[in-house]
Tab-separated table of C-alpha atoms in Angstrom:
chain	number	residue	atom	x	y	z
A	81	MET	CA	-68.383	34.160	52.223
A	82	SER	CA	-70.160	36.136	49.559
A	83	GLU	CA	-69.037	36.901	46.016
A	84	VAL	CA	-69.761	39.948	43.898
A	85	ARG	CA	-70.019	38.775	40.279
A	86	SER	CA	-69.978	40.644	37.001
A	87	PRO	CA	-73.494	41.210	35.630
A	88	MET	CA	-72.139	41.360	32.060
A	89	ALA	CA	-68.988	41.216	29.983
A	90	GLY	CA	-66.975	44.411	30.072
A	91	LEU	CA	-63.757	46.255	30.821
A	92	VAL	CA	-62.882	47.056	34.444
A	93	VAL	CA	-62.343	50.834	34.446
A	94	LYS	CA	-62.267	51.345	38.223
A	95	VAL	CA	-61.849	49.248	41.346
A	96	ALA	CA	-63.715	51.255	43.988
A	97	THR	CA	-62.798	49.299	47.127
A	98	ALA	CA	-59.812	47.803	48.933
A	99	VAL	CA	-59.052	44.646	50.878
A	100	GLY	CA	-60.238	45.107	54.460
A	101	ALA	CA	-62.967	47.623	53.602
A	102	GLU	CA	-66.303	47.165	55.392
A	103	LEU	CA	-69.109	47.374	52.831
A	104	ASN	CA	-72.876	47.688	53.096
A	105	ILE	CA	-75.533	46.562	50.643
A	106	GLY	CA	-75.476	48.840	47.599
A	107	ASN	CA	-71.849	49.972	47.830
A	108	THR	CA	-70.082	50.170	44.461
A	109	VAL	CA	-67.057	47.860	44.274
A	110	VAL	CA	-66.153	47.962	40.568
A	111	VAL	CA	-67.100	50.078	37.554
A	112	LEU	CA	-67.345	48.267	34.213
A	113	GLU	CA	-67.428	49.756	30.723
A	114	SER	CA	-69.624	48.017	28.201
A	115	MET	CA	-70.924	49.447	24.917
A	116	LYS	CA	-69.445	52.870	25.825
A	117	LEU	CA	-71.458	52.976	29.087
A	118	GLU	CA	-70.011	52.873	32.598
A	119	ILE	CA	-71.891	50.430	34.813
A	120	PRO	CA	-71.328	50.410	38.599
A	121	VAL	CA	-71.329	46.937	40.171
A	122	GLU	CA	-72.766	47.035	43.695
A	123	THR	CA	-72.746	44.652	46.631
A	124	THR	CA	-75.884	42.654	47.377
A	125	SER	CA	-74.754	41.829	50.917
A	126	SER	CA	-72.741	43.464	53.682
A	127	GLY	CA	-69.280	42.304	54.683
A	128	ARG	CA	-65.544	42.879	54.721
A	129	VAL	CA	-63.542	42.672	51.485
A	130	VAL	CA	-61.143	39.713	51.730
A	131	GLU	CA	-60.069	39.466	48.083
A	132	ILE	CA	-60.237	41.552	44.915
A	133	LYS	CA	-59.947	39.316	41.863
A	134	VAL	CA	-59.668	42.006	39.151
A	135	THR	CA	-57.568	45.056	38.383
A	136	GLU	CA	-58.253	48.095	36.250
A	137	GLY	CA	-57.869	47.214	32.587
A	138	ASP	CA	-59.024	43.594	32.966
A	139	PHE	CA	-61.736	42.275	30.661
A	140	VAL	CA	-64.339	40.176	32.481
A	141	GLU	CA	-67.079	37.884	31.269
A	142	GLU	CA	-70.588	37.675	32.688
A	143	ALA	CA	-70.627	35.923	36.107
A	144	ASN	CA	-66.867	36.281	36.740
A	145	VAL	CA	-66.090	36.819	40.433
A	146	LEU	CA	-64.928	40.399	41.012
A	147	VAL	CA	-64.741	40.697	44.814
A	148	VAL	CA	-65.018	38.247	47.727
A	149	LEU	CA	-66.628	39.363	51.014
A	150	GLU	CA	-66.840	37.684	54.415
């Protein structure tokens, strides 16, 4: 299993994937807002989404798990 983690603290403004989705390297899974900027969080490995650990409106800290792939 592979985890997509938050690169920084921020507000989740968009969840751009769904459980069961097949993703490739570089696909955006979540968009964070930090310091008035929107930052896309991309996958660093390919796989199928098995769990989404955040919802829109959540505040995350750096290194929090956002999405789990297998």
